[in-house]
XYZ file of C-alpha atoms in Angstrom:
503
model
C 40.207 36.992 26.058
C 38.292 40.428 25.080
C 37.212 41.999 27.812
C 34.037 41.061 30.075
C 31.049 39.834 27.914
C 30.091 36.990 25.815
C 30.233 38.889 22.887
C 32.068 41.586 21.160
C 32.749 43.178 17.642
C 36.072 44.109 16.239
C 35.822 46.552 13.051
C 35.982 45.764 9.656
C 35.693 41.740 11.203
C 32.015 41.813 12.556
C 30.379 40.099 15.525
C 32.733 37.383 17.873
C 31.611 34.864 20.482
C 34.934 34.494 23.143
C 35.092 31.002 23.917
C 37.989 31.259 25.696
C 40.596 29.903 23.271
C 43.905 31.975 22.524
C 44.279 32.910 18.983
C 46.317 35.072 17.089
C 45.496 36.723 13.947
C 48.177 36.227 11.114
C 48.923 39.767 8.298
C 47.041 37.108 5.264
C 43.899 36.934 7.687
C 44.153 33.994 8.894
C 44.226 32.892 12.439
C 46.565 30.279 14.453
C 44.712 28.799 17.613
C 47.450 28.884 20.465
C 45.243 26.917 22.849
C 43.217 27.707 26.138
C 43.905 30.669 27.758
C 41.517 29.496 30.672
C 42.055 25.665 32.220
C 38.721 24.108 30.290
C 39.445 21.031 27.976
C 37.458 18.616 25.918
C 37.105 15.219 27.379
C 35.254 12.339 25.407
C 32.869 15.904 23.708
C 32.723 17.743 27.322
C 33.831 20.546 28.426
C 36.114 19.737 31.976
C 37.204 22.908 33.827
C 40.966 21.393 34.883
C 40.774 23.715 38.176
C 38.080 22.346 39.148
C 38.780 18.855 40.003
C 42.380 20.135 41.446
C 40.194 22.497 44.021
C 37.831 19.038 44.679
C 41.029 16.627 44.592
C 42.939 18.564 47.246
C 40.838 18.286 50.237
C 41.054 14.309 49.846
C 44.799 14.291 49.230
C 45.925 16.603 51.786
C 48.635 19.380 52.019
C 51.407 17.116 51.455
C 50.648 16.993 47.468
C 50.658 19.372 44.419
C 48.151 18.353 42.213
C 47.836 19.012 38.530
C 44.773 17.304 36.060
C 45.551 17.632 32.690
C 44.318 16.050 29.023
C 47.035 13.666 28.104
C 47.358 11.290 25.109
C 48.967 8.166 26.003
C 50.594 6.097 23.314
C 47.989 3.697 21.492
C 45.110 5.228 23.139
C 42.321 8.352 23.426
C 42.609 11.583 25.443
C 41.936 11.124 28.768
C 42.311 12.772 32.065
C 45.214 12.400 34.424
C 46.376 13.981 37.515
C 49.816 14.337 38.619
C 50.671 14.208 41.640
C 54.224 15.905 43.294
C 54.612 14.818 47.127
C 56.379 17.335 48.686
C 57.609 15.312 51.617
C 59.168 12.500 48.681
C 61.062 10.358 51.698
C 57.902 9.798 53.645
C 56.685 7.656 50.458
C 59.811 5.496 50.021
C 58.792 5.586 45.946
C 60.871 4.385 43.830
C 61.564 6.606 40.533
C 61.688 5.522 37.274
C 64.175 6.038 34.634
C 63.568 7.663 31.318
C 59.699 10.089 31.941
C 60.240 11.476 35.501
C 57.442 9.312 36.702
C 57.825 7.109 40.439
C 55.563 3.845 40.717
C 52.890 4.733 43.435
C 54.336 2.812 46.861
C 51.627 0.940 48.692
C 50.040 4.049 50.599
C 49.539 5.943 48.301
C 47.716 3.782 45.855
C 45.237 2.922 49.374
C 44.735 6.717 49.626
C 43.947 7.144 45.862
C 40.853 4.744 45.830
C 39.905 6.680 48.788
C 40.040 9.886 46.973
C 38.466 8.220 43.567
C 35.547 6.897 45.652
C 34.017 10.229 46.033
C 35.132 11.802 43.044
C 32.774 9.031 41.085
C 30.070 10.201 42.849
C 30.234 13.834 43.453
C 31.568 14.650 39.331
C 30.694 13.922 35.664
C 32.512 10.825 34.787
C 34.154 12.926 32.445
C 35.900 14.961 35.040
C 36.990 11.845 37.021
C 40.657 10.928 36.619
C 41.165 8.042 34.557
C 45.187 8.085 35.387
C 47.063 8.922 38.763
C 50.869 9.591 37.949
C 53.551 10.270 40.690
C 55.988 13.079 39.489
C 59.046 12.453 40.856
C 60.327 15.969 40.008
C 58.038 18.796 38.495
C 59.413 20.301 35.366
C 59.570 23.721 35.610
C 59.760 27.063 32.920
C 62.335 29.740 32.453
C 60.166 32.072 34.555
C 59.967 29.360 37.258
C 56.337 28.231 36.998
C 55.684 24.091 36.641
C 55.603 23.454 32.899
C 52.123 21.385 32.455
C 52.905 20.837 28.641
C 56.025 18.995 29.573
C 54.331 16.616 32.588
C 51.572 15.965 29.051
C 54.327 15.321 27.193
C 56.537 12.996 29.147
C 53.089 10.239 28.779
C 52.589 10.305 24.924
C 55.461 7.638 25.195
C 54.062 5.605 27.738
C 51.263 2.909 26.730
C 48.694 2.793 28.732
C 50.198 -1.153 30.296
C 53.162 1.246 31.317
C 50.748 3.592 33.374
C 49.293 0.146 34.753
C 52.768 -0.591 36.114
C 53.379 2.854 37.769
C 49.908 2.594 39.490
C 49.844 -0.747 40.594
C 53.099 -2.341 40.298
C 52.681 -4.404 37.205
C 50.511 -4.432 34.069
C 46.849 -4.956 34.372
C 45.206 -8.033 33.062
C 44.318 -7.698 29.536
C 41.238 -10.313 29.822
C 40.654 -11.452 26.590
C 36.903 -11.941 24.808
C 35.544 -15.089 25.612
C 32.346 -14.764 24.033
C 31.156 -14.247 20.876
C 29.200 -11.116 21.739
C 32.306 -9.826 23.904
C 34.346 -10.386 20.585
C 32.058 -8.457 18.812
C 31.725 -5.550 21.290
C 35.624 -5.762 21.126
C 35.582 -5.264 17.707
C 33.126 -2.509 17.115
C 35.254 -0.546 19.934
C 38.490 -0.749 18.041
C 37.340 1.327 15.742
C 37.736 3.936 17.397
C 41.036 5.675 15.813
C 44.453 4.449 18.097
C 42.670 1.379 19.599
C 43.605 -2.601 18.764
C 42.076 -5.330 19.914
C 44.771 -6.790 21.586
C 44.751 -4.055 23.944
C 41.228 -4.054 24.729
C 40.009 -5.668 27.951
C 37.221 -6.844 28.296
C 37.443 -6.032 32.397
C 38.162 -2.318 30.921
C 35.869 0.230 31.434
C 33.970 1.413 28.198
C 34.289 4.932 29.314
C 37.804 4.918 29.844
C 38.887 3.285 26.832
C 37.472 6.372 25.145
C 34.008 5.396 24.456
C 31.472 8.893 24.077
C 28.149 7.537 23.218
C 26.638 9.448 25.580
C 22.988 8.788 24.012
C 23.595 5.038 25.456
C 24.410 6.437 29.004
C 21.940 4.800 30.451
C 22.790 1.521 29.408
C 26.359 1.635 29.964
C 26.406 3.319 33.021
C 25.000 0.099 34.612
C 27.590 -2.406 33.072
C 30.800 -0.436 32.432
C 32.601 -3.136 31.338
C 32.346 -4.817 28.012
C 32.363 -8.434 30.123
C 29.489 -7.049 32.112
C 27.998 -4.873 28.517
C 28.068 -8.531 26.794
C 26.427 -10.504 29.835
C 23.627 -7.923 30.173
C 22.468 -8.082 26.525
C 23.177 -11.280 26.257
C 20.419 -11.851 29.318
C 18.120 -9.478 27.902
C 18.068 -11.520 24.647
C 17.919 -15.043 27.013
C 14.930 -13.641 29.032
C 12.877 -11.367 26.426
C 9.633 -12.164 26.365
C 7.806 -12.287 22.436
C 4.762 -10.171 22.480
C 2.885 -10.888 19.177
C 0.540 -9.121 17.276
C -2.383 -12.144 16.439
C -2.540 -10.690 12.985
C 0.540 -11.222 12.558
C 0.469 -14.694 12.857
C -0.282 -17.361 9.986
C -0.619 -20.476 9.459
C 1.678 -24.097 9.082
C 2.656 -25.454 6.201
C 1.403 -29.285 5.360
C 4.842 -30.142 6.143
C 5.397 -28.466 8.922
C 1.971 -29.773 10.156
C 3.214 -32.978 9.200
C 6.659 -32.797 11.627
C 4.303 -31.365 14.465
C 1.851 -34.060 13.769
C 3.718 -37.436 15.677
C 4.774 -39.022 13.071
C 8.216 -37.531 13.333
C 10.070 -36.058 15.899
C 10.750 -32.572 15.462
C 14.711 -32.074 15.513
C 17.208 -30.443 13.811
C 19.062 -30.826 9.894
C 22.376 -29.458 9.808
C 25.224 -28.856 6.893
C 29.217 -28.792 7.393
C 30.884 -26.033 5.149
C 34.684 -25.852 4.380
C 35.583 -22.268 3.691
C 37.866 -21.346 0.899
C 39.629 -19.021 2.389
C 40.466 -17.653 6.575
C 37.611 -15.558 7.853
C 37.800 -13.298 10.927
C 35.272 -14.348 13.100
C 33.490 -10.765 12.682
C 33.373 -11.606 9.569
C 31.632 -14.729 9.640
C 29.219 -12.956 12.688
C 27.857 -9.949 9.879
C 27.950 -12.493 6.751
C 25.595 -14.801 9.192
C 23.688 -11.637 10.968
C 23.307 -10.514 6.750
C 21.764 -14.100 5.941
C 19.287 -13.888 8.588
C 18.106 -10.282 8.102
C 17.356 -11.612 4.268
C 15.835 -14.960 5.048
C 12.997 -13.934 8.221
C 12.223 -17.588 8.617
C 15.543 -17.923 10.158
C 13.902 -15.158 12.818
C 10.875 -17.220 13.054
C 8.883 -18.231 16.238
C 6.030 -20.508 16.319
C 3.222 -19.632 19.165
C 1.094 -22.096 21.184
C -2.690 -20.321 21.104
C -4.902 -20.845 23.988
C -6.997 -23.618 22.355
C -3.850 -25.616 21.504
C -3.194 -24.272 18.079
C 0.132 -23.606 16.614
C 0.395 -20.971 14.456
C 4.178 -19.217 13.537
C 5.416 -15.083 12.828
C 8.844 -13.589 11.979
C 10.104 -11.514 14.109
C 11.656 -8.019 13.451
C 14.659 -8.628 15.563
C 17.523 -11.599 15.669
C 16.051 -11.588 19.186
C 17.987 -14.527 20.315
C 16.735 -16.763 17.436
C 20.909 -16.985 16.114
C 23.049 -18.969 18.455
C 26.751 -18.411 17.503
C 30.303 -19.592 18.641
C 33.340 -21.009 18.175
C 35.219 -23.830 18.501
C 38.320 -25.996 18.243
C 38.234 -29.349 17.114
C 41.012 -31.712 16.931
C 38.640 -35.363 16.338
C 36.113 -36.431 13.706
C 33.938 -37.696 16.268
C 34.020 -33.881 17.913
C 31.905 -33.216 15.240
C 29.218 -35.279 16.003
C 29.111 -34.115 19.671
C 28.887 -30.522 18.522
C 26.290 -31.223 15.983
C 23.937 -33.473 18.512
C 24.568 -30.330 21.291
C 23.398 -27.410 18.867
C 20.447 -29.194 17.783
C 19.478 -29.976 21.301
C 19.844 -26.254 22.152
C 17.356 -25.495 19.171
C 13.769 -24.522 20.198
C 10.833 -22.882 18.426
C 9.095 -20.943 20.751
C 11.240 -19.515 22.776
C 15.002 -19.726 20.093
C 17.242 -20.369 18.998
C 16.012 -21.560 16.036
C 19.308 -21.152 14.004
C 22.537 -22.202 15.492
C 25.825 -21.549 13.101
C 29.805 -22.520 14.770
C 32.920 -21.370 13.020
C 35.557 -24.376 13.760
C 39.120 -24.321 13.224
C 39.845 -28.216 12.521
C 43.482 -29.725 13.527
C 44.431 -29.584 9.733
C 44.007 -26.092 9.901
C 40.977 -25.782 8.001
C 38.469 -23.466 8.590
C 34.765 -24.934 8.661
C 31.543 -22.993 9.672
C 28.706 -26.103 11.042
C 25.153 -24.813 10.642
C 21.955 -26.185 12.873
C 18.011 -25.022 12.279
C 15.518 -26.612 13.233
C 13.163 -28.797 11.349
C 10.453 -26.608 11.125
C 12.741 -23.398 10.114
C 14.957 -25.502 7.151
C 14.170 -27.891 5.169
C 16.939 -29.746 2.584
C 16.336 -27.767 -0.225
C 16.407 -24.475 1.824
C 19.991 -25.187 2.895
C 21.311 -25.450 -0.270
C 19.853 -21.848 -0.452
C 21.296 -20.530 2.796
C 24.912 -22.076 1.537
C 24.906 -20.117 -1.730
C 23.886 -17.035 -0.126
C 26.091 -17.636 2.480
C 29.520 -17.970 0.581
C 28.266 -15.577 -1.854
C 27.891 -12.833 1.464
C 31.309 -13.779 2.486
C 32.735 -13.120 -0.282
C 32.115 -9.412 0.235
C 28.859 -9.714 -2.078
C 25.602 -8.164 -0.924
C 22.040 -10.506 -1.889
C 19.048 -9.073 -3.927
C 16.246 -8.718 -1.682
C 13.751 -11.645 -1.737
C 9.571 -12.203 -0.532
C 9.621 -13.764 3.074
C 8.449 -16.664 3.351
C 4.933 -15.118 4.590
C 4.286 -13.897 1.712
C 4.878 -17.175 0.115
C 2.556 -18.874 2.501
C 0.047 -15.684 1.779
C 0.594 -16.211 -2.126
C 0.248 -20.158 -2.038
C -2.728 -19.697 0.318
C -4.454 -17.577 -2.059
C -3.347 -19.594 -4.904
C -5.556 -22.332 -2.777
C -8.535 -20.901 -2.065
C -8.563 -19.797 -5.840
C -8.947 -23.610 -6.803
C -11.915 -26.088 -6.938
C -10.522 -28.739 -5.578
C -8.135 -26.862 -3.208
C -10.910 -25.164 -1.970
C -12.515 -27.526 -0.343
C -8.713 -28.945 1.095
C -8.441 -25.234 2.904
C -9.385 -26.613 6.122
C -6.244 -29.194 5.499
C -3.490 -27.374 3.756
C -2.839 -24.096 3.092
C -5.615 -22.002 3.827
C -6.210 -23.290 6.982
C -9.343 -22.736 8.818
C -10.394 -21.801 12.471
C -10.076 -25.855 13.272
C -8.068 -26.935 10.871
C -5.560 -28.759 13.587
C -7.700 -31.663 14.050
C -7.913 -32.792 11.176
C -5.339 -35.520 9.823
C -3.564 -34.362 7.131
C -3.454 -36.448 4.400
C -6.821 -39.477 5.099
C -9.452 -36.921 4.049
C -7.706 -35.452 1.309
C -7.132 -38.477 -0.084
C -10.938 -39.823 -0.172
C -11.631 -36.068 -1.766
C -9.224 -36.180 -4.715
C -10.458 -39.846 -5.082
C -13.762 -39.016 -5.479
C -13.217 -37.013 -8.434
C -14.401 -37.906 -11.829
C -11.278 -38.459 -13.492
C -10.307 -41.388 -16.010
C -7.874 -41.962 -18.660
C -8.486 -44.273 -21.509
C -7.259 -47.942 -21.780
C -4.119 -47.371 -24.620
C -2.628 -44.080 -22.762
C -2.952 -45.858 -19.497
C -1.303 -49.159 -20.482
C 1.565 -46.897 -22.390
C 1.915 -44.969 -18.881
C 2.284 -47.778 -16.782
C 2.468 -51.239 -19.128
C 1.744 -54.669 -17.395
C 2.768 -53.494 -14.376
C -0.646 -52.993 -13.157
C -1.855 -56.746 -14.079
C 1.502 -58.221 -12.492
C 0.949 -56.197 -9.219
C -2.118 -56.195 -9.258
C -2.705 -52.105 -8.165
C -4.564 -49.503 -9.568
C -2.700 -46.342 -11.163
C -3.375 -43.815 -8.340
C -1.158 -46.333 -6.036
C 1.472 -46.596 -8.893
C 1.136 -42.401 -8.828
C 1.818 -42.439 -4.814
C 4.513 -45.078 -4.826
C 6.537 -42.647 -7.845
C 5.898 -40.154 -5.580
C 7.299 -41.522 -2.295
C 10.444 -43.152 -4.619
C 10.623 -39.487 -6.303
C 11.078 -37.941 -2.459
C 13.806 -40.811 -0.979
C 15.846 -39.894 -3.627
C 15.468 -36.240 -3.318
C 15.531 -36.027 0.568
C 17.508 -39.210 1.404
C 18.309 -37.842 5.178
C 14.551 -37.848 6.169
C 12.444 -40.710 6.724
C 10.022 -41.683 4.060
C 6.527 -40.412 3.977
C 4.034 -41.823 5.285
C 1.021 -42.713 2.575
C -3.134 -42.990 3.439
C -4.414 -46.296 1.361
């Protein structure tokens, strides 16, 4: 250190700050940092004065114990905090040492007395300076001058995983709980990337903190739910009870077709597709290719809005917002398919989501299939063949050009209406719907309007259109028109039920 204040100068070098770290200058001007030459570490971006929790820890422990917190590293893990503890009277304890890193497993009295020293520690310190690790030396290395060597009690843990410092605090490994959810498999994920961590030794009964997570910013959130079980379950509810507050001018209108599912004439359900994958996905893989799609397509965020006078009207939503429902499953039986399909669509709803339901299956053959669910009103047939080329096009590592959302569609198509003679005077039906436009039937009036136009085509083109058909039937051409026209949409849609047609 250099002398008393915060500052000082050394010629020809300038102005230094003394932070407290031991340094040595080298003859080519360099400078080799020997460590602390005070008892402050860095813990998770903190600054934890080592002393201090020794002079708080010893009052709880007693005089029967040497204590010593240090930073330690154990193998497969992040630094963390650990206190060592040497009891002086070693027979009262009856521990029993273990071979190979000096280190006793703690006997039953003194793992009761450490909760009741860790109990007030968690609420009188930082979490930071809070012990993550208990160790019981069974003899304290020591220097040539005779003082206890810390860096060798640091050393003798960078071999021992962190299920081997389980077993010397409590007898035997703790649980590794594995994710269960999809959101805990995703919180799983996201924390392994932190550099030394896997996923198999993740728990999700771990805490967040002491698996080496520093987002301090999110403090408040985590402090609540520690855990990533108890992390997952909280968002999870927050998504399940989240009320929508809407903007009115951000809502618009139905589409005929959608007006026509909402109408009675159909139930409203669900459509769904079966895709085989090509090759193994992760299942993190599948959750951002899926999380991708519905950032780029906000219908799939959609939520449709029952007005005070009965009106439906729909928005897109910034958020996923519990619109996606995601998981996975096993499934050894062709019928298992069925059941899975029927349960996600009867999970589906509008108003409140999910609207979009997508399950990665791993079939008995091995195959790997991914079973997508929407709602009617969301997807039609044509939009899934859509979502399945953007989909095996995002998991295949390929990124999608940014498209209009389907509001602006509507808005373009609307205009497009209103633009038009004819349409015009349909806005209160179609499109461009007007302040009542739910009460009126869909298709009856529209029909007597476009009838009522003055349109006619001459005797030869008509009978080279349509031939004797008209004189063997007996029908006019606009009925021939609507007939092609229901034919033309079996065969395109063949899954939905034929239209229904005003005479």
């Amino acid at each position: 250190m250099w002398g008393v204040k915060q500052f000082t100068t050394l010629s020809d070098r300038g102005r230094f700050l003394k932070t407290g770290d031991l340094a040595r200058y080298n003859a080519d001007g360099t400078i080799n940092l020997l460590g602390r030459k005070d008892s402050e570490v860095k813990i998770r971006g903190q600054r934890v004065n080592l002393k201090e929790v020794e002079i708080l820890m010893r009052p709880q422990l007693g005089p029967n114990f040497d204590i010593f917190v240090e930073s330690v590293l154990p193998k497969g893990s992040t630094p963390t905090l650990a206190a060592f503890l040497f009891a002086k009277d070693a027979h009262s304890l009856s521990s029993k040492s273990v071979d190979g890193h000096g280190f006793a497993a703690h006997p039953t009295s003194l793992s009761a007395r450490i909760q009741l020293v860790d109990s007030p520690l968690q609420t009188s310190l930082p979490v930071d300076m809070v012990p993550a690790v208990y160790l019981l030396v069974s003899a304290l290395p020591t220097s040539i001058s005779g003082k206890v060597d810390r860096r060798a009690l640091t050393e003798r843990v960078i071999a021992l995983t962190g299920a081997e410092l389980d077993t010397l605090m409590h007898g035997q490994p703790a649980e590794v709980l594995p994710p269960s959810t999809p959101m805990e498999k995703r919180l799983v994920t996201l924390i392994a990337d932190t550099p030394q961590l896997e996923c198999a030794n993740i728990a999700v009964n771990a805490s967040f903190l002491k698996l080496g997570g520093d987002s301090h910013r999110n403090g408040l959130y985590i402090f609540p739910a520690p855990t990533i079980a108890s992390l997952a379950q909280r968002a999870q509810v927050q998504i399940d009870t989240k009320t929508i507050d809407f903007d009115r001018n951000s809502l618009f209108g139905l589409t005929p077709m959608q007006r026509h599912i909402l109408s009675g004439e159909r139930s409203p359900t669900g459509s769904s597709v079966l895709i085989e994958l090509q090759r193994q996905q992760e299942s993190c893989q599948v959750a951002d290719a899926i999380l991708s799609l519905v950032i780029q397509h906000p219908m799939l965020r959609s939520r449709f809005v029952v007005l005070e006078n009965g009106e439906v009207r729909q928005m897109m939503m910034d958020a996923v917002d519990g619109g996606l429902l995601f998981g996975e499953r096993e499934i050894k039986l062709s019928e298992d398919f069925e059941t899975l399909r029927e349960t996600g669509i009867s999970l589906l709803d509008p108003c409140k989501g999910p609207v979009v339901g997508v399950y990665l299956i791993q079939s008995l053959g091995g195959k790997q299939m991914l079973l997508l669910v929407a709602h009617d009103l969301i997807v039609d047939s044509r939009s899934w063949v859509v979502l399945q080329s953007d989909l095996e096009q995002l998991l295949g590592e390929n990124t999608l050009d940014e498209v209009p959302s389907f509001q602006e569609w509507y808005n373009l198509i609307q205009g497009k209406a209103k633009q038009n003679d004819i349409l015009r005077e349909l806005a209160s039906e179609g499109w461009a719907g007007g302040d009542d436009d739910s009460n009126i039937p869909i298709y009856g009036s529209s029909l007597k309007l476009l009838r009522g136009q003055t349109a006619a085509l001459d005797s030869e083109p008509c009978h080279l259109l349509f031939g004797d058909v008209r004189e063997l039937l007996q029908v006019q051409p606009w009925q021939i028109i609507l007939a092609a026209l229901a034919r033309s949409y079996y065969l395109v849609f063949p899954d939905r039920r034929p239209p229904s047609l005003a005479v």
